[in-house]
GROMACS .gro file of C-alpha atoms in nm:
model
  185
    1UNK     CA    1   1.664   4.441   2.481
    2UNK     CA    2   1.821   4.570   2.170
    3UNK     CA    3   1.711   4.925   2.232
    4UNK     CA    4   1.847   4.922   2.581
    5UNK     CA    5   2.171   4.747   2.497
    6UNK     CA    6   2.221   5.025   2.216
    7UNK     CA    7   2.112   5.330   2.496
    8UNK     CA    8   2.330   5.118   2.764
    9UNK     CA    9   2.625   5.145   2.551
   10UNK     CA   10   2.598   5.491   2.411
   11UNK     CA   11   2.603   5.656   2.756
   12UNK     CA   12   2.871   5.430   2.871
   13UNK     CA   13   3.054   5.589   2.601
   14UNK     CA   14   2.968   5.884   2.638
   15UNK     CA   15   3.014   5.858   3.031
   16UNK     CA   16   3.391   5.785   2.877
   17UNK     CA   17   3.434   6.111   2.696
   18UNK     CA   18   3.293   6.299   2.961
   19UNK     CA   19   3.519   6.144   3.237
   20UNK     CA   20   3.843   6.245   3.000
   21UNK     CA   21   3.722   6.620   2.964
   22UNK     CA   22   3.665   6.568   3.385
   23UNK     CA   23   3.257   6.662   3.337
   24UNK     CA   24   3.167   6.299   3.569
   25UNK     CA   25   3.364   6.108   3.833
   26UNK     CA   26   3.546   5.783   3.753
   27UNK     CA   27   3.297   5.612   3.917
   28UNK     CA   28   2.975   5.700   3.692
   29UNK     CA   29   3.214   5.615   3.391
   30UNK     CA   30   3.278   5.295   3.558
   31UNK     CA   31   2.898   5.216   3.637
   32UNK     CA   32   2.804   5.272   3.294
   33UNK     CA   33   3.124   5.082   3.136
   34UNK     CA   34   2.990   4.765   3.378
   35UNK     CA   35   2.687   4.829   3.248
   36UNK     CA   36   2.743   4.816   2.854
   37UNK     CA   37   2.997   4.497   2.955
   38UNK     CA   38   2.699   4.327   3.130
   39UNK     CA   39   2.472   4.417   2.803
   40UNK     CA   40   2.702   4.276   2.563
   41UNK     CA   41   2.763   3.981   2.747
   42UNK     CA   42   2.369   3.937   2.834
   43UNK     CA   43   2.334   3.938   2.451
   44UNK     CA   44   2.576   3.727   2.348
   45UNK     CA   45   2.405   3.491   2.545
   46UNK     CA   46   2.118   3.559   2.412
   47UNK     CA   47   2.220   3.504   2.040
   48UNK     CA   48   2.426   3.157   2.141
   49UNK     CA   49   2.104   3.047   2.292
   50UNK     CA   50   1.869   3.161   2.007
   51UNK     CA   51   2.172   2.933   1.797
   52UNK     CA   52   2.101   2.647   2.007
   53UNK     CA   53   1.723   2.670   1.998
   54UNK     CA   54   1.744   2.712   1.648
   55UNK     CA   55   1.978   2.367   1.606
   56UNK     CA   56   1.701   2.217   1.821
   57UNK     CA   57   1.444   2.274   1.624
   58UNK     CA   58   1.633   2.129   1.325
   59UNK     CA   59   1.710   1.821   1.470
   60UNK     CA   60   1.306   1.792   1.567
   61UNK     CA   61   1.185   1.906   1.220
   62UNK     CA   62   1.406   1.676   1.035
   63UNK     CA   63   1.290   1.377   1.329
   64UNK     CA   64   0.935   1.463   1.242
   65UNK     CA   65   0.981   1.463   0.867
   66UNK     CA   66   1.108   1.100   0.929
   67UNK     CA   67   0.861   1.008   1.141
   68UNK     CA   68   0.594   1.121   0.849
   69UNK     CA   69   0.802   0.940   0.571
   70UNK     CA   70   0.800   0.616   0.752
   71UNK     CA   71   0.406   0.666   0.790
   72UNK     CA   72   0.385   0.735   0.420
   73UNK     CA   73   0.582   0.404   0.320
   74UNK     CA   74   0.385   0.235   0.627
   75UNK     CA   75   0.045   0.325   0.476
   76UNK     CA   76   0.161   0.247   0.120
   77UNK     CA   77   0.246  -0.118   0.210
   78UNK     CA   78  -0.128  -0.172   0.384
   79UNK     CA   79  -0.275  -0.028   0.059
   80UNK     CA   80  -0.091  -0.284  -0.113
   81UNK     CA   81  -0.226  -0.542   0.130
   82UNK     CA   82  -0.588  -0.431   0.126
   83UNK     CA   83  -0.552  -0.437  -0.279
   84UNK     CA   84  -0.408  -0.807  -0.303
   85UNK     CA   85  -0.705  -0.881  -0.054
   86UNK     CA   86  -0.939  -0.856  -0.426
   87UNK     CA   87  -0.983  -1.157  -0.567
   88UNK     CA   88  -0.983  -1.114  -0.899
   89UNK     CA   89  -1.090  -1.438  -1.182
   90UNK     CA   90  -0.877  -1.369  -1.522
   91UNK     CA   91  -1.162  -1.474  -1.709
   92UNK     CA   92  -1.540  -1.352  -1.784
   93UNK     CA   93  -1.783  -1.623  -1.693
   94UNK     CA   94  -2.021  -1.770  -1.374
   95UNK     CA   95  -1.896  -1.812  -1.032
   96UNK     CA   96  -1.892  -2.189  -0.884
   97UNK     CA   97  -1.780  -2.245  -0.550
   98UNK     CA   98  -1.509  -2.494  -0.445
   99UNK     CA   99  -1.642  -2.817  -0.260
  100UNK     CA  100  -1.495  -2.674   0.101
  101UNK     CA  101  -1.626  -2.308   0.085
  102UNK     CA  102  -1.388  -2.051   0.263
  103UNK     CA  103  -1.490  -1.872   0.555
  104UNK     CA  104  -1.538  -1.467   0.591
  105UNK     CA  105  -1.161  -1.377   0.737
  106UNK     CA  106  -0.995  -1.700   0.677
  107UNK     CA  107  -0.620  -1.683   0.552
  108UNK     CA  108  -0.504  -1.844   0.238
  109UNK     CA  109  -0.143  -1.923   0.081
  110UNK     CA  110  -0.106  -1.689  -0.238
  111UNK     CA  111  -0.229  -1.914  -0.568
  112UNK     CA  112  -0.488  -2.146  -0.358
  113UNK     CA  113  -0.808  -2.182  -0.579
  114UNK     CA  114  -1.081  -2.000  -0.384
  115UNK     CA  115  -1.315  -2.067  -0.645
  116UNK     CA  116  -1.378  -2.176  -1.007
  117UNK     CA  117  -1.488  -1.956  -1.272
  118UNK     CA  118  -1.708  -2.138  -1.538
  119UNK     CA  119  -1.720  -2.001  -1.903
  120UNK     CA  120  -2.083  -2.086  -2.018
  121UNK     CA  121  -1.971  -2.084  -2.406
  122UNK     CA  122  -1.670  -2.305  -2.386
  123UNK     CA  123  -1.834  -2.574  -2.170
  124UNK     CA  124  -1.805  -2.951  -2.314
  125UNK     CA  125  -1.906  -3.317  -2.194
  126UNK     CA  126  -1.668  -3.563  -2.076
  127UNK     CA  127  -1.872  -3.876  -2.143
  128UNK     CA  128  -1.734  -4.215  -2.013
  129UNK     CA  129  -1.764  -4.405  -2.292
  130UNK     CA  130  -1.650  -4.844  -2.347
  131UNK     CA  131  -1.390  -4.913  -2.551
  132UNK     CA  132  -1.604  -5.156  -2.752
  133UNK     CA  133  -1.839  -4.856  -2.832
  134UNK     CA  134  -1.584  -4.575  -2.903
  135UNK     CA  135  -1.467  -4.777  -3.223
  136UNK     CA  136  -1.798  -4.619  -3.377
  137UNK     CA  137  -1.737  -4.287  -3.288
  138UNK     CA  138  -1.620  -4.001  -3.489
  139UNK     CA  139  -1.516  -3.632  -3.476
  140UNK     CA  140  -1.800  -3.402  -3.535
  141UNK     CA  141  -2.077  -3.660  -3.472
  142UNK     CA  142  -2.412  -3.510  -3.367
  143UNK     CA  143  -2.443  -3.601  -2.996
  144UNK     CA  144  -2.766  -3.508  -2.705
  145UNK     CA  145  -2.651  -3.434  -2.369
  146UNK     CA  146  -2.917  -3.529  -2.089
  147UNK     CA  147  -2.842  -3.309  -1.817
  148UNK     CA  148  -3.183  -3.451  -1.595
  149UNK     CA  149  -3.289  -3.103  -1.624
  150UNK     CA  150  -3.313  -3.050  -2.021
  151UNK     CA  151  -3.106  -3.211  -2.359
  152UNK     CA  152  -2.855  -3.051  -2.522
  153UNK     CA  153  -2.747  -3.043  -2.849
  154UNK     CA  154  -2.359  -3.109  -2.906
  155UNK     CA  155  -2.082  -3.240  -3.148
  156UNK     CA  156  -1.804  -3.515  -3.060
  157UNK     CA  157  -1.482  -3.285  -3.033
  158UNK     CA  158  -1.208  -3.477  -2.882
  159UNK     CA  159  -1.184  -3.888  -2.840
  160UNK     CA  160  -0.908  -3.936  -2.626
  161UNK     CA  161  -0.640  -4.188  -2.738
  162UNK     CA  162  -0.584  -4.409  -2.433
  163UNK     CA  163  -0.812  -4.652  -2.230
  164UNK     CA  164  -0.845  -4.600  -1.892
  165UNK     CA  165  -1.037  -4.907  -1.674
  166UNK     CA  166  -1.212  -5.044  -2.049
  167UNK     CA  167  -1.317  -4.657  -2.129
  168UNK     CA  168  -1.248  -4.376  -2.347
  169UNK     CA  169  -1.338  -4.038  -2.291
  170UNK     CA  170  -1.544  -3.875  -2.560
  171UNK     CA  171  -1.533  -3.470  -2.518
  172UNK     CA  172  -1.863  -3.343  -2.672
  173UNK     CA  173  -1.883  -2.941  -2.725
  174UNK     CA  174  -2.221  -2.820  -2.646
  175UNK     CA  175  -2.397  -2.615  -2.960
  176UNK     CA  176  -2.709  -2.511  -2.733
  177UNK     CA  177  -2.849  -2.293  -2.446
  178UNK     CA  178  -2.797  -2.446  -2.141
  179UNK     CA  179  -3.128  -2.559  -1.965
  180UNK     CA  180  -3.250  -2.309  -1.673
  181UNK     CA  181  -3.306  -2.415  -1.351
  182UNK     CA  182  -3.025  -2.591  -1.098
  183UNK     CA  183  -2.712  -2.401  -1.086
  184UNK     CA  184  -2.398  -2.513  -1.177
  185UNK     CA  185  -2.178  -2.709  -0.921
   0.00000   0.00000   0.00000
């Protein structure tokens, strides 16, 4: 169009010049001047609407680009989720499940115990023991744990201070191997 515009209004002006030196009628130098005016208002059209389309396509761009940053932040918070889906124990040791066992899918309040983790070197005995007997006791007494499934050697570590129903409890920390065989519950 911009070749034809520029042709369109070089012979309208030269239609001009040769309608003052009386070469072509008044009419051809009209036709052509109607011509050049149509042109130059075609094209400023033209260039208002190119404006417009380009505006348009600003508005859409910049909608897109916030249609992709809410998808970013929207995928960034369900990566979050999935993470705080681990469960994670802050300790090294054996896995013992609760007494209720959770089921595959089933929601739980942040900070519920889902399960215990047992460290196999710091375990201990809470014996039961009567008042009248834990008189004789003393710290770092040799003591044999009967789990049913093997003895263990031990050492008194803790007697607790107060009675509770005519007992005391007796902590004994455990200087042997667990015994193999049942698991720990």
């Amino acid at each position: 169009m911009n070749s034809s515009y520029a042709t369109d209004l070089r012979q309208a002006q030269t239609d001009e010049q040769l309608y003052k030196l009386g070469v072509v009628s008044g009419v051809v130098a009209g036709a052509s001047k109607n011509t050049a005016e149509q042109l130059t208002a075609q094209k400023r059209l033209s260039e208002e609407q190119l404006d417009v389309n380009a505006k348009a396509i600003e508005v859409q761009l910049s909608s897109a680009q916030t249609k992709v940053e809410q998808a970013k932040a929207q995928l960034d918070l369900y990566q979050k989720q999935s993470e705080a889906l681990h469960v994670r124990a802050g300790i090294s040791g054996v896995l013992a499940q609760l007494p209720v066992p959770l089921q595959v899918g089933q929601h739980v309040t942040a900070g519920t115990s889902v399960a215990k983790v047992i460290q196999l070197d710091k375990l201990k005995a809470a014996l039961q023991i009567a008042e009248t007997q834990a008189r004789d006791i003393q710290i770092g007494q040799p003591a044999s744990i009967d789990t049913h499934n093997g003895i263990i050697p031990g050492h008194v570590s803790r007697i607790d201070p107060s009675v509770l129903n005519g007992t005391v409890t007796v902590d004994v920390a455990l200087d042997g191997p667990l015994p193999l065989g049942r698991g720990l519950t």
